[in-house]
Short mmCIF file of C-alpha atoms in Angstrom, two decimals:
data_model
loop_
_atom_site.label_atom_id
_atom_site.label_comp_id
_atom_site.label_asym_id
_atom_site.label_seq_id
_atom_site.Cartn_x
_atom_site.Cartn_y
_atom_site.Cartn_z
CA MET A 206 -14.57 25.79 -58.32
CA LYS A 207 -10.97 26.09 -57.17
CA ARG A 208 -9.06 22.67 -57.59
CA ASN A 209 -6.02 21.24 -56.21
CA TYR A 210 -3.59 21.04 -59.12
CA PHE A 211 -1.78 17.98 -57.75
CA ILE A 212 -5.14 16.17 -57.78
CA GLN A 213 -5.94 17.56 -61.33
CA PHE A 214 -2.78 16.27 -62.48
CA ILE A 215 -3.33 12.74 -61.13
CA ALA A 216 -6.82 12.69 -62.53
CA CYS A 217 -5.63 13.73 -65.99
CA ALA A 218 -2.88 11.17 -65.99
CA ALA A 219 -5.39 8.44 -65.10
CA LEU A 220 -7.77 9.63 -67.85
CA ALA A 221 -4.96 9.71 -70.44
CA LEU A 222 -4.32 6.00 -69.64
CA VAL A 223 -8.02 5.15 -70.18
CA LEU A 224 -8.28 7.25 -73.41
CA ALA A 225 -5.00 5.52 -74.82
CA ALA A 226 -7.29 2.60 -75.62
CA CYS A 227 -9.25 4.63 -78.16
CA GLY A 228 -6.14 4.87 -80.40
CA GLY A 229 -6.38 8.44 -81.12
CA LYS A 230 -6.06 10.65 -77.90
CA GLY A 231 -2.88 9.52 -75.97
CA GLU A 232 0.50 11.04 -77.06
CA ASN A 233 1.96 7.39 -77.72
CA ALA A 234 -1.16 6.50 -79.66
CA ARG A 235 -0.63 9.63 -81.71
CA GLU A 236 2.93 8.88 -82.52
CA GLN A 237 2.02 5.16 -83.35
CA ALA A 238 -1.00 6.12 -85.63
CA GLY A 239 0.17 9.53 -86.88
CA GLU A 240 0.19 8.60 -90.51
CA THR A 241 -3.22 6.75 -90.25
CA HIS A 242 -4.66 9.78 -88.62
CA ALA A 243 -3.40 12.07 -91.37
CA GLN A 244 -4.97 9.81 -93.94
CA GLU A 245 -8.25 9.86 -91.96
CA THR A 246 -8.03 13.79 -91.78
CA THR A 247 -7.37 13.94 -95.52
CA THR A 248 -10.36 11.82 -96.20
CA ALA A 249 -12.63 13.90 -93.94
CA ALA A 250 -11.39 17.13 -95.17
CA PRO A 251 -10.15 17.14 -98.81
CA ASP A 252 -8.04 19.84 -100.14
CA SER A 253 -11.00 21.96 -101.30
CA VAL A 254 -12.22 22.19 -97.53
CA ALA A 255 -10.55 24.91 -95.21
CA LEU A 256 -9.07 23.32 -92.32
CA CYS A 257 -8.85 24.98 -88.72
CA ALA A 258 -5.14 25.37 -88.02
CA ALA A 259 -5.50 25.09 -84.21
CA HIS A 260 -7.36 21.79 -84.21
CA GLY A 261 -6.94 20.25 -87.75
CA ALA A 262 -10.80 20.16 -88.12
CA PRO A 263 -13.01 21.77 -90.97
CA ALA A 264 -12.98 25.29 -90.39
CA SER A 265 -16.97 25.33 -91.04
CA LEU A 266 -17.43 22.81 -88.16
CA CYS A 267 -14.91 24.16 -85.43
CA PHE A 268 -17.04 25.43 -82.88
CA ILE A 269 -13.99 25.89 -80.55
CA CYS A 270 -12.58 28.71 -82.90
CA ASP A 271 -16.02 30.07 -84.08
CA ALA A 272 -18.43 30.88 -81.37
CA SER A 273 -21.26 31.08 -83.89
CA LEU A 274 -21.13 27.53 -84.59
CA ARG A 275 -21.90 26.63 -80.80
CA GLU A 276 -25.33 25.23 -79.80
CA PRO A 277 -27.64 28.06 -78.81
CA GLY A 278 -28.30 28.24 -75.07
CA ARG A 279 -25.59 25.90 -74.07
CA MET A 280 -23.01 27.35 -71.68
CA TRP A 281 -19.53 27.77 -72.65
CA CYS A 282 -16.48 27.57 -70.50
CA ASN A 283 -14.21 30.37 -71.66
CA GLU A 284 -11.34 29.20 -69.31
CA HIS A 285 -11.04 25.74 -70.82
CA ALA A 286 -12.58 26.29 -74.24
CA ARG A 287 -15.27 23.65 -74.20
CA TYR A 288 -19.12 23.28 -73.37
CA GLU A 289 -19.58 23.70 -69.32
CA ASP A 290 -21.39 20.28 -69.30
CA ARG A 291 -18.27 18.66 -70.91
CA CYS A 292 -15.67 20.49 -68.82
CA TRP A 293 -14.39 17.86 -66.22
CA ILE A 294 -12.03 20.38 -64.67
CA CYS A 295 -15.05 22.60 -63.59
CA HIS A 296 -17.51 19.78 -63.10
CA PRO A 297 -15.90 16.45 -62.68
CA GLU A 298 -19.03 15.06 -60.98
CA LEU A 299 -20.65 15.15 -64.53
CA GLN A 300 -18.20 12.85 -66.16
CA ASP A 301 -19.24 9.40 -67.48
CA LYS A 302 -16.24 7.33 -66.81
CA ALA A 303 -17.48 4.65 -69.21
CA ARG A 304 -17.32 6.92 -72.20
CA LEU A 305 -14.07 7.71 -74.11
CA TYR A 306 -13.40 11.35 -73.84
CA CYS A 307 -11.80 13.62 -76.81
CA ASP A 308 -9.46 15.91 -74.78
CA GLU A 309 -8.57 17.85 -77.91
CA HIS A 310 -12.08 18.99 -78.51
CA GLY A 311 -13.80 18.64 -75.24
CA LEU A 312 -16.36 16.11 -76.30
CA TYR A 313 -17.25 12.39 -75.84
CA GLU A 314 -15.58 10.25 -78.65
CA ASP A 315 -18.92 9.11 -79.71
CA GLU A 316 -20.14 12.71 -80.32
CA CYS A 317 -17.01 14.55 -81.37
CA PHE A 318 -17.90 15.31 -85.01
CA LEU A 319 -14.44 17.18 -85.42
CA CYS A 320 -12.59 13.93 -85.16
CA HIS A 321 -15.54 12.06 -87.04
CA PRO A 322 -17.04 14.29 -89.37
CA GLU A 323 -19.60 11.37 -90.25
CA LEU A 324 -21.33 12.04 -87.00
CA ARG A 325 -22.47 15.57 -88.18
CA ALA A 326 -24.24 14.03 -91.13
CA SER A 327 -25.83 11.11 -89.21
CA GLY A 328 -26.95 13.46 -86.40
CA MET A 329 -25.16 14.04 -83.07
CA LYS A 330 -26.28 12.29 -79.84
CA GLU A 331 -28.45 14.37 -77.61
CA VAL A 332 -26.83 15.98 -74.62
CA GLU A 333 -27.42 14.12 -71.53
CA GLY A 334 -28.86 16.10 -68.67
CA ALA A 335 -29.46 19.11 -71.15
CA ASP A 336 -32.44 20.20 -68.80
CA ALA A 337 -30.41 19.94 -65.69
CA VAL A 338 -29.06 23.08 -63.97
CA LEU A 339 -25.29 23.53 -64.04
CA MET A 340 -24.00 24.73 -60.82
CA CYS A 341 -20.88 26.93 -60.32
CA ASP A 342 -19.31 24.98 -57.44
CA GLU A 343 -16.88 27.82 -56.73
CA HIS A 344 -19.55 30.60 -56.24
CA GLY A 345 -22.73 28.49 -55.42
CA VAL A 346 -25.06 29.84 -58.05
CA PRO A 347 -26.12 28.35 -61.42
CA GLU A 348 -23.47 28.75 -64.04
CA SER A 349 -25.82 30.65 -66.44
CA GLU A 350 -26.20 33.26 -63.52
CA CYS A 351 -22.63 33.51 -62.37
CA GLY A 352 -21.45 36.88 -63.17
CA ILE A 353 -17.76 36.25 -62.14
CA CYS A 354 -17.48 33.18 -64.47
CA HIS A 355 -19.45 34.60 -67.38
CA PRO A 356 -19.36 38.23 -67.29
CA GLU A 357 -19.99 38.17 -71.10
CA LEU A 358 -23.56 37.26 -70.48
CA ALA A 359 -24.29 40.82 -69.11
CA SER A 360 -24.72 42.15 -72.64
CA GLN A 361 -27.60 39.70 -73.21
CA LEU A 362 -29.71 40.43 -70.30
CA ALA A 363 -33.07 42.02 -70.73
CA THR A 364 -34.36 44.73 -68.38
CA GLY A 365 -35.16 43.17 -64.90
CA GLU A 366 -32.71 40.16 -65.43
CA GLY A 367 -29.42 39.73 -63.69
CA LEU A 368 -26.08 37.96 -62.98
CA LYS A 369 -25.02 36.84 -59.50
CA VAL A 370 -21.74 38.11 -57.88
CA ARG A 371 -20.69 36.38 -54.74
CA PHE A 372 -17.85 37.39 -52.26
CA ALA A 373 -15.80 35.24 -50.42
CA SER A 374 -17.70 35.78 -47.18
CA GLY A 375 -20.40 38.24 -45.77
CA ASN A 376 -17.59 39.76 -43.92
CA SER A 377 -15.70 40.73 -47.08
CA ALA A 378 -18.21 43.04 -48.45
CA THR A 379 -18.84 44.77 -45.00
CA LYS A 380 -15.01 45.24 -44.70
CA ALA A 381 -14.83 46.68 -48.10
CA GLY A 382 -17.30 49.35 -46.95
CA ILE A 383 -20.15 48.15 -49.46
CA ALA A 384 -23.34 49.53 -48.20
CA ALA A 385 -26.89 49.12 -49.78
CA ALA A 386 -30.21 50.85 -49.10
CA VAL A 387 -33.76 50.87 -50.46
CA PRO A 388 -33.90 53.51 -53.29
CA GLY A 389 -36.04 56.81 -52.64
CA SER A 390 -38.24 58.54 -55.08
CA ALA A 391 -38.00 61.51 -57.54
CA SER A 392 -39.98 63.19 -60.20
CA THR A 393 -38.76 62.48 -63.70
CA SER A 394 -41.08 65.05 -65.45
CA ASP A 395 -40.73 68.56 -66.01
CA ALA A 396 -44.05 70.43 -65.36
CA LEU A 397 -44.59 73.56 -67.66
CA SER A 398 -47.56 75.94 -67.69
CA ALA A 399 -49.55 77.05 -70.75
CA THR A 400 -52.67 78.94 -71.56
CA GLY A 401 -55.31 76.96 -73.45
CA GLU A 402 -58.79 76.94 -74.78
CA LEU A 403 -61.49 74.31 -74.35
CA GLY A 404 -63.39 73.27 -77.24
CA TYR A 405 -65.77 70.44 -78.58
CA ASN A 406 -64.41 67.19 -79.51
CA MET A 407 -64.36 67.45 -83.34
CA ASN A 408 -64.37 63.81 -83.74
CA ARG A 409 -67.80 63.59 -81.90
CA LEU A 410 -69.40 66.59 -83.31
CA ALA A 411 -71.79 66.66 -86.21
CA ARG A 412 -73.28 69.52 -88.20
CA ILE A 413 -76.78 68.45 -89.51
CA THR A 414 -77.28 69.99 -92.99
CA THR A 415 -79.89 69.47 -95.60
CA PRO A 416 -78.97 67.70 -98.66
CA VAL A 417 -81.84 69.24 -100.64
CA ASP A 418 -83.63 72.70 -101.04
CA GLY A 419 -87.02 72.82 -99.22
CA VAL A 420 -89.10 74.39 -96.52
CA VAL A 421 -88.70 73.46 -92.68
CA LYS A 422 -92.19 71.79 -91.79
CA SER A 423 -91.22 70.78 -88.28
CA VAL A 424 -88.60 71.18 -85.58
CA HIS A 425 -88.38 68.40 -83.01
CA SER A 426 -85.34 69.47 -80.80
CA ASP A 427 -83.83 72.48 -79.29
CA VAL A 428 -80.18 73.72 -77.89
CA GLY A 429 -79.40 71.88 -74.73
CA ASN A 430 -81.68 68.74 -75.26
CA PRO A 431 -79.81 65.35 -75.07
CA VAL A 432 -80.63 63.26 -78.10
CA LYS A 433 -80.01 59.57 -79.10
CA ALA A 434 -78.64 58.20 -82.19
CA GLY A 435 -81.36 58.27 -84.86
CA THR A 436 -83.55 60.92 -83.17
CA ALA A 437 -85.34 63.20 -85.73
CA LEU A 438 -84.37 66.78 -85.15
CA VAL A 439 -86.12 68.54 -87.93
CA ALA A 440 -88.24 67.61 -91.12
CA VAL A 441 -87.88 69.37 -94.55
CA SER A 442 -90.54 69.22 -97.26
CA SER A 443 -88.55 69.25 -100.71
CA PRO A 444 -89.75 68.61 -104.33
CA ARG A 445 -86.57 66.55 -104.71
CA VAL A 446 -87.65 64.05 -102.22
CA ALA A 447 -91.15 63.95 -103.91
CA GLU A 448 -89.30 63.17 -107.09
CA ALA A 449 -87.17 60.53 -105.70
CA ARG A 450 -90.26 58.85 -104.03
CA ALA A 451 -92.09 58.83 -107.29
CA GLU A 452 -88.88 57.23 -109.05
CA LEU A 453 -89.12 54.36 -106.34
CA ILE A 454 -92.72 53.75 -106.91
CA ARG A 455 -92.39 53.83 -110.73
CA ALA A 456 -89.38 51.48 -110.52
CA MET A 457 -91.26 49.07 -108.21
CA SER A 458 -94.23 49.09 -110.50
CA GLU A 459 -92.14 48.25 -113.55
CA GLU A 460 -90.38 45.55 -111.49
CA ALA A 461 -93.69 44.00 -110.72
CA VAL A 462 -94.80 44.00 -114.22
CA ALA A 463 -91.42 42.51 -115.46
CA ALA A 464 -91.84 39.79 -112.78
CA GLN A 465 -95.20 38.97 -114.02
CA SER A 466 -94.11 38.69 -117.52
CA LEU A 467 -91.20 36.61 -116.53
CA ARG A 468 -93.43 34.11 -114.75
CA ARG A 469 -95.57 33.96 -117.84
CA GLN A 470 -92.84 33.25 -120.19
CA GLU A 471 -91.37 30.56 -118.03
CA GLN A 472 -94.82 28.87 -118.14
CA LEU A 473 -95.08 29.13 -121.90
CA TYR A 474 -91.44 27.96 -122.31
CA GLU A 475 -92.20 24.90 -120.07
CA GLN A 476 -95.21 24.12 -122.25
CA LYS A 477 -92.97 24.62 -125.38
CA VAL A 478 -95.27 27.31 -126.64
CA ALA A 479 -92.66 30.13 -126.64
CA PRO A 480 -89.14 29.97 -127.82
CA GLU A 481 -86.25 30.46 -125.38
CA ARG A 482 -85.34 33.71 -126.81
CA ASP A 483 -88.53 35.23 -125.41
CA LEU A 484 -87.83 33.81 -121.89
CA ASP A 485 -84.32 35.41 -122.18
CA ASP A 486 -85.83 38.84 -123.04
CA ALA A 487 -88.17 38.48 -120.02
CA ARG A 488 -85.34 37.69 -117.78
CA ALA A 489 -83.37 40.70 -119.05
CA ARG A 490 -86.23 43.08 -118.53
CA HIS A 491 -86.96 41.78 -115.08
CA ASP A 492 -83.29 42.33 -114.07
CA ALA A 493 -83.24 45.75 -115.44
CA ALA A 494 -86.36 46.77 -113.53
CA ARG A 495 -84.97 45.29 -110.24
CA ALA A 496 -81.67 47.49 -110.94
CA LEU A 497 -83.75 50.58 -111.22
CA THR A 498 -85.69 49.79 -107.97
CA ARG A 499 -82.31 49.33 -106.08
CA SER A 500 -81.03 52.64 -107.59
CA ALA A 501 -84.33 54.35 -106.44
CA ARG A 502 -83.79 53.00 -102.94
CA GLN A 503 -80.10 54.15 -102.75
CA THR A 504 -81.07 57.60 -103.83
CA LEU A 505 -83.44 57.93 -100.92
CA ALA A 506 -80.94 56.41 -98.60
CA ASP A 507 -78.30 58.99 -99.72
CA LEU A 508 -80.68 61.76 -98.68
CA GLY A 509 -80.82 60.54 -95.20
CA LEU A 510 -83.85 58.52 -95.11
CA THR A 511 -83.77 55.24 -92.99
CA ALA A 512 -84.87 51.82 -94.16
CA GLY A 513 -88.19 52.27 -92.44
CA ASP A 514 -88.69 55.63 -94.16
CA ILE A 515 -88.15 54.19 -97.51
CA GLU A 516 -90.49 51.27 -96.70
CA ARG A 517 -93.08 53.75 -95.79
CA PHE A 518 -92.71 55.51 -99.06
CA ALA A 519 -92.79 52.23 -100.94
CA ARG A 520 -96.02 51.35 -99.33
CA ASN A 521 -97.38 54.68 -100.51
CA GLU A 522 -99.05 55.27 -97.22
CA ASN A 523 -99.40 58.98 -97.74
CA ASP A 524 -98.44 61.77 -100.24
CA ASP A 525 -95.92 63.83 -98.19
CA SER A 526 -92.50 64.57 -99.34
CA LEU A 527 -90.87 65.13 -95.85
CA LEU A 528 -87.24 64.42 -95.34
CA PRO A 529 -86.38 63.84 -91.63
CA LEU A 530 -82.94 64.89 -90.48
CA ARG A 531 -81.54 62.66 -87.72
CA ALA A 532 -78.74 62.84 -84.95
CA PRO A 533 -75.96 60.46 -86.10
CA PHE A 534 -74.87 59.67 -82.53
CA ALA A 535 -75.98 60.24 -78.93
CA GLY A 536 -75.07 63.81 -77.76
CA THR A 537 -76.56 67.09 -76.91
CA VAL A 538 -77.79 69.88 -79.26
CA VAL A 539 -75.44 72.70 -79.00
CA GLU A 540 -76.64 74.84 -81.88
CA ARG A 541 -79.88 75.48 -83.84
CA THR A 542 -80.25 77.92 -86.81
CA VAL A 543 -83.80 77.25 -88.15
CA ALA A 544 -87.31 77.72 -87.38
CA MET A 545 -90.60 76.35 -88.77
CA GLY A 546 -91.39 77.79 -92.27
CA ASP A 547 -87.73 78.58 -92.98
CA VAL A 548 -86.62 78.23 -96.67
CA VAL A 549 -83.32 76.31 -96.68
CA GLU A 550 -80.89 75.58 -99.45
CA THR A 551 -78.79 72.52 -99.87
CA GLY A 552 -75.93 72.39 -97.48
CA ALA A 553 -77.38 74.67 -94.93
CA VAL A 554 -76.45 73.91 -91.33
CA MET A 555 -79.55 73.48 -89.25
CA PHE A 556 -78.36 71.79 -86.04
CA VAL A 557 -75.11 71.08 -84.26
CA VAL A 558 -74.89 68.06 -82.06
CA ALA A 559 -71.76 67.28 -79.88
CA ASP A 560 -70.86 64.58 -77.37
CA LEU A 561 -69.89 66.49 -74.45
CA ASP A 562 -68.33 63.57 -72.39
CA ALA A 563 -64.96 64.62 -73.69
CA MET A 564 -63.55 68.06 -74.60
CA TRP A 565 -60.54 69.14 -76.68
CA LEU A 566 -57.95 71.50 -75.02
CA LYS A 567 -55.94 73.50 -77.50
CA LEU A 568 -52.63 74.69 -76.36
CA SER A 569 -49.89 76.83 -77.91
CA LEU A 570 -46.37 75.94 -76.81
CA SER A 571 -43.16 77.61 -77.63
CA GLU A 572 -40.94 75.35 -79.95
CA SER A 573 -38.68 74.65 -76.88
CA ASP A 574 -41.57 73.56 -74.68
CA ALA A 575 -43.05 71.49 -77.34
CA ALA A 576 -39.84 69.55 -77.65
CA ARG A 577 -40.20 68.39 -74.07
CA VAL A 578 -43.67 66.98 -74.37
CA ARG A 579 -44.91 63.72 -75.99
CA VAL A 580 -48.34 62.40 -77.04
CA GLY A 581 -49.57 60.65 -73.91
CA ASP A 582 -48.24 63.14 -71.40
CA ARG A 583 -50.53 64.23 -68.77
CA VAL A 584 -52.37 67.54 -68.70
CA GLU A 585 -53.97 69.06 -65.65
CA ILE A 586 -56.38 72.07 -65.62
CA ARG A 587 -58.59 73.78 -62.98
CA THR A 588 -61.62 75.60 -63.74
CA ALA A 589 -63.87 78.05 -61.58
CA ALA A 590 -66.83 75.91 -62.30
CA SER A 591 -65.45 72.56 -61.18
CA GLY A 592 -63.30 73.92 -58.41
CA ARG A 593 -61.02 70.79 -58.94
CA ASP A 594 -58.07 69.56 -61.00
CA VAL A 595 -59.15 67.65 -64.10
CA ALA A 596 -56.60 65.63 -65.91
CA GLY A 597 -56.24 64.45 -69.58
CA ARG A 598 -53.72 63.43 -72.07
CA ILE A 599 -51.97 64.91 -74.95
CA THR A 600 -53.36 63.39 -78.13
CA TRP A 601 -51.60 65.51 -80.97
CA ILE A 602 -48.68 67.74 -81.38
CA ALA A 603 -48.28 69.67 -84.56
CA SER A 604 -45.52 69.02 -87.01
CA ASN A 605 -45.17 72.72 -87.95
CA LEU A 606 -45.19 76.09 -86.40
CA ASP A 607 -48.14 78.38 -86.56
CA GLU A 608 -47.05 81.21 -89.03
CA ALA A 609 -48.85 83.95 -87.19
CA THR A 610 -47.86 83.02 -83.49
CA ARG A 611 -44.42 81.08 -84.24
CA THR A 612 -45.87 78.53 -81.72
CA VAL A 613 -46.64 74.61 -81.81
CA GLN A 614 -50.25 73.75 -81.61
CA VAL A 615 -50.91 71.00 -79.15
CA ARG A 616 -54.19 69.22 -78.33
CA ALA A 617 -55.33 67.28 -75.26
CA GLU A 618 -58.47 65.46 -74.74
CA ILE A 619 -59.99 66.24 -71.28
CA PRO A 620 -62.91 63.89 -69.69
CA ASN A 621 -65.99 65.95 -68.97
CA HIS A 622 -68.55 63.22 -67.84
CA ASP A 623 -70.32 65.81 -65.54
CA HIS A 624 -70.57 68.23 -68.35
CA THR A 625 -69.31 71.04 -66.50
CA LEU A 626 -66.52 72.13 -68.87
CA ARG A 627 -67.71 74.61 -71.58
CA ALA A 628 -66.32 75.23 -75.06
CA GLY A 629 -64.61 78.44 -75.40
CA THR A 630 -63.26 78.56 -71.89
CA PHE A 631 -59.73 79.78 -71.53
CA VAL A 632 -57.75 77.70 -68.93
CA THR A 633 -54.24 77.55 -67.57
CA ALA A 634 -52.86 74.04 -68.06
CA ARG A 635 -50.05 72.13 -66.36
CA VAL A 636 -48.33 69.67 -68.81
CA LEU A 637 -46.34 66.96 -67.05
CA ALA A 638 -43.69 65.74 -69.54
CA GLY A 639 -43.20 61.83 -69.23
CA GLU A 640 -45.64 59.11 -68.62
CA ASP A 641 -44.53 58.36 -65.13
CA HIS A 642 -43.82 61.14 -62.83
CA THR A 643 -42.59 59.51 -59.64
CA GLN A 644 -39.98 56.88 -60.04
CA THR A 645 -37.43 55.01 -57.96
CA SER A 646 -34.51 57.25 -57.47
CA ILE A 647 -30.78 56.66 -56.80
CA ASP A 648 -27.53 58.31 -56.77
CA ARG A 649 -25.81 58.60 -60.34
CA ASP A 650 -22.65 56.70 -58.98
CA SER A 651 -24.77 53.54 -58.31
CA VAL A 652 -25.55 53.16 -62.00
CA HIS A 653 -22.91 51.33 -64.14
CA PHE A 654 -22.79 51.07 -67.80
CA ILE A 655 -21.70 47.83 -69.68
CA ASP A 656 -21.85 47.81 -73.41
CA GLY A 657 -23.90 50.87 -73.26
CA ARG A 658 -26.62 49.43 -70.91
CA ALA A 659 -27.46 50.62 -67.45
CA PHE A 660 -27.00 48.39 -64.51
CA VAL A 661 -27.15 48.39 -60.72
CA PHE A 662 -26.12 46.00 -57.98
CA VAL A 663 -28.86 44.64 -55.87
CA ARG A 664 -27.92 43.08 -52.55
CA LEU A 665 -29.39 39.65 -52.07
CA SER A 666 -27.63 38.64 -48.97
CA ASP A 667 -24.40 39.65 -46.99
CA ASP A 668 -22.07 38.04 -49.60
CA LEU A 669 -24.43 37.73 -52.80
CA PHE A 670 -25.20 40.54 -55.07
CA GLU A 671 -26.92 40.76 -58.38
CA LEU A 672 -25.89 42.78 -61.37
CA ARG A 673 -29.34 44.00 -62.54
CA ARG A 674 -30.05 45.43 -65.89
CA VAL A 675 -32.30 48.33 -65.50
CA GLU A 676 -33.83 51.46 -67.51
CA ALA A 677 -32.61 54.71 -66.16
CA ARG A 678 -33.21 58.30 -67.04
CA PRO A 679 -31.90 61.58 -65.34
CA ALA A 680 -33.92 62.80 -62.68
CA SER A 681 -32.62 66.01 -61.03
CA GLY A 682 -29.09 66.88 -59.86
CA GLU A 683 -26.94 63.80 -59.16
CA ARG A 684 -30.03 61.71 -59.07
CA VAL A 685 -31.08 59.09 -61.53
CA ALA A 686 -34.74 57.62 -61.84
CA VAL A 687 -34.79 53.84 -62.64
CA VAL A 688 -38.09 53.44 -64.52
CA ALA A 689 -37.88 49.64 -64.95
CA GLY A 690 -35.96 46.81 -63.61
CA LEU A 691 -36.27 47.11 -59.82
CA HIS A 692 -38.87 45.84 -57.35
CA PRO A 693 -40.13 47.62 -54.26
CA GLY A 694 -38.06 46.97 -51.31
CA GLU A 695 -35.08 45.72 -53.04
CA GLN A 696 -31.58 47.15 -51.74
CA VAL A 697 -29.26 48.80 -54.18
CA VAL A 698 -25.57 49.13 -53.47
CA THR A 699 -25.12 52.82 -52.88
CA HIS A 700 -21.57 52.85 -51.56
CA GLN A 701 -18.39 51.34 -53.11
CA SER A 702 -20.39 49.94 -55.90
CA TYR A 703 -17.35 49.92 -58.05
CA LEU A 704 -15.84 47.27 -55.81
CA VAL A 705 -18.78 44.90 -56.57
CA LYS A 706 -18.13 45.82 -60.25
CA SER A 707 -14.43 44.77 -59.88
CA GLU A 708 -15.41 41.51 -58.51
CA LEU A 709 -17.53 40.86 -61.61
CA GLN A 710 -14.68 41.74 -63.85
CA LYS A 711 -12.18 39.33 -62.33
CA SER A 712 -12.29 36.79 -65.15
CA ARG A 713 -11.82 39.66 -67.76
CA MET A 714 -8.76 40.53 -65.91
CA GLY A 715 -7.45 37.03 -66.02
CA ALA A 716 -9.14 35.19 -63.04
CA GLY A 717 -11.75 32.57 -63.89
CA CYS A 718 -13.54 29.62 -62.46
CA VAL A 719 -10.30 28.09 -61.40
CA ASP A 720 -7.38 29.93 -60.29
#
């Protein structure tokens, strides 16, 4: 965007002649109307309003001095202190010659609220061409992507976003010795070995206990049998069940009597034979009887009876007092402790059901090793039974040290769809620290840090490069793994990348859009 200064001088002189007609921007106009302008300033900004010393405008409105007052998302020309779409030095093609221009504040007169504060109250005019893409003529890229003109935008980039850096020619980069290549790969995880023990998934394991004292009348399953949710495993005969069943029948009978009495009282009340008080008493007795029935049903449900079992009791189909105990979910019977005729007490474990589709792996790691792993890290084991590696994920890391072993307990969940893994098996596990283990790898010197953020330079063409925000982590030696921000096949500057960074920092060192 370099401009011939002589042409600029002629253009500015011509523009000054045009603006002289507005009565406020030419030097002669200022001299002739200085007093009037001072009076207007006093009116617009009374003594109680702080004024900007540089521009004589209310400090609370001066967007030139205070960057926080600028319109969000609107490009700013740092070199000429005005919006890019109002900078005729950088973008003369955008100027509307028919509109008066305020040179002092870099806005059209009819939108300059620093000269005319009343425009702020009435609302500023919309920026023409706000959706148009401003191009940097000097570097041939959009202004919002020009890293040479706007290096300050680097701190606003998200991972994967970038700014363009264009050299004078393709030969310039080549002669400078700048070289780029597609990155290789490296491992970002540290593998560590640990001995562990397989066990049942305690979140999918159920101990079937009896809630009452009684006698085992029948056993319906055995160790190793697969069961479905709701399958009856054992039936216990108990006086407690007989009592609860009797309570239900008695409550239902009382409810039926109360309901009949209520209907009779309603009829008598409608016939004006009985007082309303008798009707209210009948309703209260009916409500109480219903509450007793609900309570009796809930007692049976708490003992483990299903709705079907309770309805069978309610119909009084037989006189048995059997309590069937069922599997709470689909799984496999892994333990049985009772036989027919056994006398059992409340709380006695009779069956254990486990879901074998996933097993728990319990590991004991040293404090230093535990500091290297995270929940979600991959764990690989190999057993003699399977003859192959089985992989899972760490799901829990203890927050304390085991007092006896001074180690940290770690748990992983291992898939076991073929049910070949067995609880109690000791295995050697390999823990891979880090979610991704093979990542794009580049030399450490190719990564640059700006405001604490990692960047690399990606070659787009012979003369065009992109400052790309990335996420990086140490790999091995002098290599760095880029875990986000690069796409497969992209070429990263690997030699003389500091020269590209120097080109980016030209404007920070004094150069800008127009030298």
